[in-house]
Short mmCIF file of C-alpha atoms in Angstrom, two decimals:
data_model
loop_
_atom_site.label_atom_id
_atom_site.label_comp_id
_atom_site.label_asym_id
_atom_site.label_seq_id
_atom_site.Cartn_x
_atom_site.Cartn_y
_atom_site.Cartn_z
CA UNK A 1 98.56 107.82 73.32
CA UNK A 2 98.20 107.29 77.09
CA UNK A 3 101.66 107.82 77.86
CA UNK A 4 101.65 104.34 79.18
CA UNK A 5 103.40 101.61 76.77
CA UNK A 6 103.02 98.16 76.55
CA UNK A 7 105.41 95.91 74.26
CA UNK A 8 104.63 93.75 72.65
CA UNK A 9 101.23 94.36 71.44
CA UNK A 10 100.83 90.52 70.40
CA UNK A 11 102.32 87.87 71.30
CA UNK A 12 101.87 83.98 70.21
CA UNK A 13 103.42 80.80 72.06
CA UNK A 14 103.25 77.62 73.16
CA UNK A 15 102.13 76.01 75.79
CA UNK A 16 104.97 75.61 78.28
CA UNK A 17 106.83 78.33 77.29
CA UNK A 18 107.50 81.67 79.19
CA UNK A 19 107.12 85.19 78.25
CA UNK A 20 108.13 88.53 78.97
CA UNK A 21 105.77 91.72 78.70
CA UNK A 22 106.95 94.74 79.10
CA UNK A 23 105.64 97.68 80.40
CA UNK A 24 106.94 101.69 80.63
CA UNK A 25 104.65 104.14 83.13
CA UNK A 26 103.39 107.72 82.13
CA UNK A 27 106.77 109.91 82.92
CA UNK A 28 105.97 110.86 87.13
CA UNK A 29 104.25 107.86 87.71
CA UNK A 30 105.63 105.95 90.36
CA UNK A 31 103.09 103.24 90.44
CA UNK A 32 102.54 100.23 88.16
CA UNK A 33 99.92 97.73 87.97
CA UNK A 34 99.36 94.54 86.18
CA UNK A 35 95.64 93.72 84.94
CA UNK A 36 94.63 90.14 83.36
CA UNK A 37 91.33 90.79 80.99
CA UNK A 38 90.07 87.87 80.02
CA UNK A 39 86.56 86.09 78.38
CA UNK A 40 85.62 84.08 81.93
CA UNK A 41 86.89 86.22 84.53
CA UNK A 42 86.80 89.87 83.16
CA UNK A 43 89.34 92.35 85.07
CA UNK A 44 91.36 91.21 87.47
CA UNK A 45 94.08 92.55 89.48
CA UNK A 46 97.11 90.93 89.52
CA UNK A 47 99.90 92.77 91.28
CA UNK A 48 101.45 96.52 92.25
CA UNK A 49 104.42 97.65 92.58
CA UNK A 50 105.52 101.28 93.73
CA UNK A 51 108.68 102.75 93.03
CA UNK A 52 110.38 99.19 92.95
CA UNK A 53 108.61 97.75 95.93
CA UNK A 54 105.99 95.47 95.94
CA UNK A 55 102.60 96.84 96.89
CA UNK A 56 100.21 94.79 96.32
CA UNK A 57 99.36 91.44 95.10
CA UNK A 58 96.51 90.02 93.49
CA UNK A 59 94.99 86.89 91.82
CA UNK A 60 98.80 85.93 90.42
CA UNK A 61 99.77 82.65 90.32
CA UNK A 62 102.89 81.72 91.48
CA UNK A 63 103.63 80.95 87.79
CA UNK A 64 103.70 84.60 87.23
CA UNK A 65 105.77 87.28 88.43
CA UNK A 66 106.59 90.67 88.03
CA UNK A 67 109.65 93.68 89.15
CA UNK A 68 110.03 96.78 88.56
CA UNK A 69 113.48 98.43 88.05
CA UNK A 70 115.48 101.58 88.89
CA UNK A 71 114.14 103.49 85.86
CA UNK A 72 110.29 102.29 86.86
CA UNK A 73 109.46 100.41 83.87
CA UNK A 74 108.07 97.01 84.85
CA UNK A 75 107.98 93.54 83.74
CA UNK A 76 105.68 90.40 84.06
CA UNK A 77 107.03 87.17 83.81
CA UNK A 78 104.37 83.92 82.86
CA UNK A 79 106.14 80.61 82.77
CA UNK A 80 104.73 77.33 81.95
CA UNK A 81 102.13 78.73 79.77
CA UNK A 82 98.48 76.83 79.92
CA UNK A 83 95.84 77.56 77.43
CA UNK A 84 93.74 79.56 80.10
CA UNK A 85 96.32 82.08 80.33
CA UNK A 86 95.42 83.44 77.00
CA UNK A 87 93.87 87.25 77.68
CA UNK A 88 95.01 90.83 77.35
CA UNK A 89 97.16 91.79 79.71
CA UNK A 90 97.06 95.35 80.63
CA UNK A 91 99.80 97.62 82.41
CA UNK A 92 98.51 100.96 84.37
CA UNK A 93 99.86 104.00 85.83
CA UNK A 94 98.73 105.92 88.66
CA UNK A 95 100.08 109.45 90.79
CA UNK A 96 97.92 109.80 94.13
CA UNK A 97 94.37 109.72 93.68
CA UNK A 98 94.06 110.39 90.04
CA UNK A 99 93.11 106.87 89.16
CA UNK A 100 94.90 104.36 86.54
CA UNK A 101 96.11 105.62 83.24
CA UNK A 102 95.99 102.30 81.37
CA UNK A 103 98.20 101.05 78.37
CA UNK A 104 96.67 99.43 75.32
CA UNK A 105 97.58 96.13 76.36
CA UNK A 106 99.40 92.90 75.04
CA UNK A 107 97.29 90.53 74.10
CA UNK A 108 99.00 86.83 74.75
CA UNK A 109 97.96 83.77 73.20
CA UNK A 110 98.95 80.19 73.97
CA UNK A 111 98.81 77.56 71.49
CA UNK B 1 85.45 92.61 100.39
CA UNK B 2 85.00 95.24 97.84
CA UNK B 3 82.72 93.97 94.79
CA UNK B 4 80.91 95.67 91.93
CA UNK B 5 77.80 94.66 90.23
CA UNK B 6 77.06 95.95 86.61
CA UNK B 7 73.73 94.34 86.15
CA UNK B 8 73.32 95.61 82.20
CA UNK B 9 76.07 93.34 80.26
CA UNK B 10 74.57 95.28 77.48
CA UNK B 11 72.85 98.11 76.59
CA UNK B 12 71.52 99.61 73.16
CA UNK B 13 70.84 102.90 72.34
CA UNK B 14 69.71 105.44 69.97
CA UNK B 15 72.05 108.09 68.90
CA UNK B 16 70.94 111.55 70.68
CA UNK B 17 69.16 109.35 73.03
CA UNK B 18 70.01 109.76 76.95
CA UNK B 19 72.37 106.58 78.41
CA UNK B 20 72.52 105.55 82.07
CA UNK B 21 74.56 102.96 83.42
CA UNK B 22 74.32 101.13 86.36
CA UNK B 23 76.78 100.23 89.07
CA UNK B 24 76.43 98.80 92.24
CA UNK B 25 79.18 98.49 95.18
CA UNK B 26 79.62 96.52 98.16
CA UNK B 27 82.14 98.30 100.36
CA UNK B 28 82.35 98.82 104.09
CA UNK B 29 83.44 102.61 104.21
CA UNK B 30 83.52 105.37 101.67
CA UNK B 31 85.07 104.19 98.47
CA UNK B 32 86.97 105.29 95.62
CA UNK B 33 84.88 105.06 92.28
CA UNK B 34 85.59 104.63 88.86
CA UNK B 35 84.08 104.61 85.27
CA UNK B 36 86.48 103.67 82.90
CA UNK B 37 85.58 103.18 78.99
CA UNK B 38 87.27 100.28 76.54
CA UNK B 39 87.15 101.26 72.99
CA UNK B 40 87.58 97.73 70.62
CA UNK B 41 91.62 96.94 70.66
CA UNK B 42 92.33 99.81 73.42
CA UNK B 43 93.11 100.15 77.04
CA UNK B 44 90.54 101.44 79.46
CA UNK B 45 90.21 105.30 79.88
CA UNK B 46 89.20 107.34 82.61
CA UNK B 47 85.89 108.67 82.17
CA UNK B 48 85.52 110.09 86.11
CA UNK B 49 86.45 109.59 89.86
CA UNK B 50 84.96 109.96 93.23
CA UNK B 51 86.79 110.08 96.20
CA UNK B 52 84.68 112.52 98.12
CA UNK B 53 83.08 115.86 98.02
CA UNK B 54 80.05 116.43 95.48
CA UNK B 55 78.24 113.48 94.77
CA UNK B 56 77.95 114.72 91.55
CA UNK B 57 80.98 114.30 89.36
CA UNK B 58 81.52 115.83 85.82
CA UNK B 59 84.04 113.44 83.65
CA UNK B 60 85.14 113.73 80.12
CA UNK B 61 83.28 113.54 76.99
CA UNK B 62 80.09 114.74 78.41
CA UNK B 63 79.95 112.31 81.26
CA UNK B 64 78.60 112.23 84.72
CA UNK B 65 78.08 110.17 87.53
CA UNK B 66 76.16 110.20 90.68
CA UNK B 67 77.40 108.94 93.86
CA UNK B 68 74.62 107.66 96.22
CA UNK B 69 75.74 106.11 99.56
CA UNK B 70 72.17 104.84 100.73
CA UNK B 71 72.04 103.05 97.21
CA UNK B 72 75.32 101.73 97.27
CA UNK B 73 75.05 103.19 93.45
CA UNK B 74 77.52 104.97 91.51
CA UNK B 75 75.41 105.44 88.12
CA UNK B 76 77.10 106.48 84.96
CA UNK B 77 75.10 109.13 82.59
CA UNK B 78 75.05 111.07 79.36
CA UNK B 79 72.31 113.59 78.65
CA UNK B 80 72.80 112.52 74.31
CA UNK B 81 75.03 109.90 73.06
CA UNK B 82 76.89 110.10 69.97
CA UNK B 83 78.05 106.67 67.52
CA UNK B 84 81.49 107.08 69.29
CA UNK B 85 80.15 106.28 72.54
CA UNK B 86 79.70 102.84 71.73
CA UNK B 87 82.19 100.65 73.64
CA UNK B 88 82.30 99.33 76.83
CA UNK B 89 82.27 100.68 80.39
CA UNK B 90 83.83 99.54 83.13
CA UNK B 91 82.50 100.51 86.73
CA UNK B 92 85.54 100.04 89.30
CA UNK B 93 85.44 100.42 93.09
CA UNK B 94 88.50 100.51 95.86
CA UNK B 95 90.24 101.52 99.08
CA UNK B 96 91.89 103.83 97.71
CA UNK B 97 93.39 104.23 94.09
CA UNK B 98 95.03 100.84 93.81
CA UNK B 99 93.84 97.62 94.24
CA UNK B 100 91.22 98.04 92.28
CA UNK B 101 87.82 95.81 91.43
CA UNK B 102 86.34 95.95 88.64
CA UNK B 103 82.90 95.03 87.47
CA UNK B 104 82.22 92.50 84.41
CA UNK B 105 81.45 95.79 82.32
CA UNK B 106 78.58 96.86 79.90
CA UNK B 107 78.46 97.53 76.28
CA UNK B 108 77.40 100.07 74.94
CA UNK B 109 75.71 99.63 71.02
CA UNK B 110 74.82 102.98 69.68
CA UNK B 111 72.18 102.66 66.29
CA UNK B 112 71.65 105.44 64.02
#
């Protein structure tokens, strides 16, 4: 257990639809990132956010987004779900410098 | 632009045998770097960093890494590799410790 948790761990929908995934950072961490793993395009980051704020953003379409809240988990929102957005999508939790600790991922498909 | 190149997608090797993994970066000043390693199913764990310092870096599970700023290389190594090594590794280069790139990865097949 990385300390880093991801819910769901699967998820099936339709196309069109919109989804929630969850994510709750290692206890200190004050940064979260969002990670899209998929076949074609391998890692890619999509957004940061740090202690509620947005850091950083990514390859995210502007069919996604994300928050964080008071208590630091995080969310990211897809809506109008296409095939192609079918990967795992992978949370990650950082302190300074001591690189990502990464959750195990939810892996989303659209039907 | 930050970019990593992991020219093996895959790699096979004999158990007790010695591994090395390549990774090359393209970065403008001295970058954070990463090996991270993907088990089947799992998220991506930390194998070792480099911010600065020895070039050398000790990770976990036997791992180290050499950081070599004239080759642009951050090579991943293992002096004997056990079954349980067999997964795939992830080579990752930055700014700093977010924002992240990662390269396409290579897989590791250990045989008996």
């Amino acid at each position: 257990d990385s300390g880093v948790t991801q819910t769901p761990k699967h998820l099936i929908t339709a196309t069109g639809q919109r989804v929630t995934l969850r994510c709750s950072p290692r206890s200190g961490d004050l940064s979260v990132y969002w990670y899209q793993q998929s076949l074609d395009q391998g890692l890619q980051f999509l957004i940061h956010y740090y202690n509620g704020e947005e850091r950083a953003k990514g390859n995210i379409l502007e069919r996604f987004s994300a928050q964080q809240f008071p208590d630091l988990h995080s969310e990211l929102n897809l809506s109008s779900l296409e095939l192609g957005d079918s990967a795992l999508y992978f949370c990650a939790s950082s302190q300074a410098e001591g690189g990502y600790t990464f959750g195990s991922g939810t892996r989303l498909t659209v039907v | 632009a930050q970019s990593v190149t992991q020219p093996d997608i895959h790699i096979t090797v004999s158990e007790g045998a010695s591994l090395e993994l390549r990774c090359n970066y393209s970065y403008g000043a001295t970058p954070y770097l990463f090996w991270y390693v993907q088990s089947p199913g799992q998220g991506l764990q930390l194998l070792l960093k480099y911010f600065s310092g020895d070039t050398l870096v000790q990770g976990i599970k036997g791992f180290e890494a050499e950081f070599k700023r004239s080759q642009s290389s951050f090579n991943l190594r293992k002096p004997s590799v056990h079954w349980s090594d067999a997964a795939e590794y992830f080579c990752a280069v930055g700014p700093n410790d977010y924002k992240l790139s990662f390269g396409a990865g290579t897989t590791v097949t250990v045989r008996a």
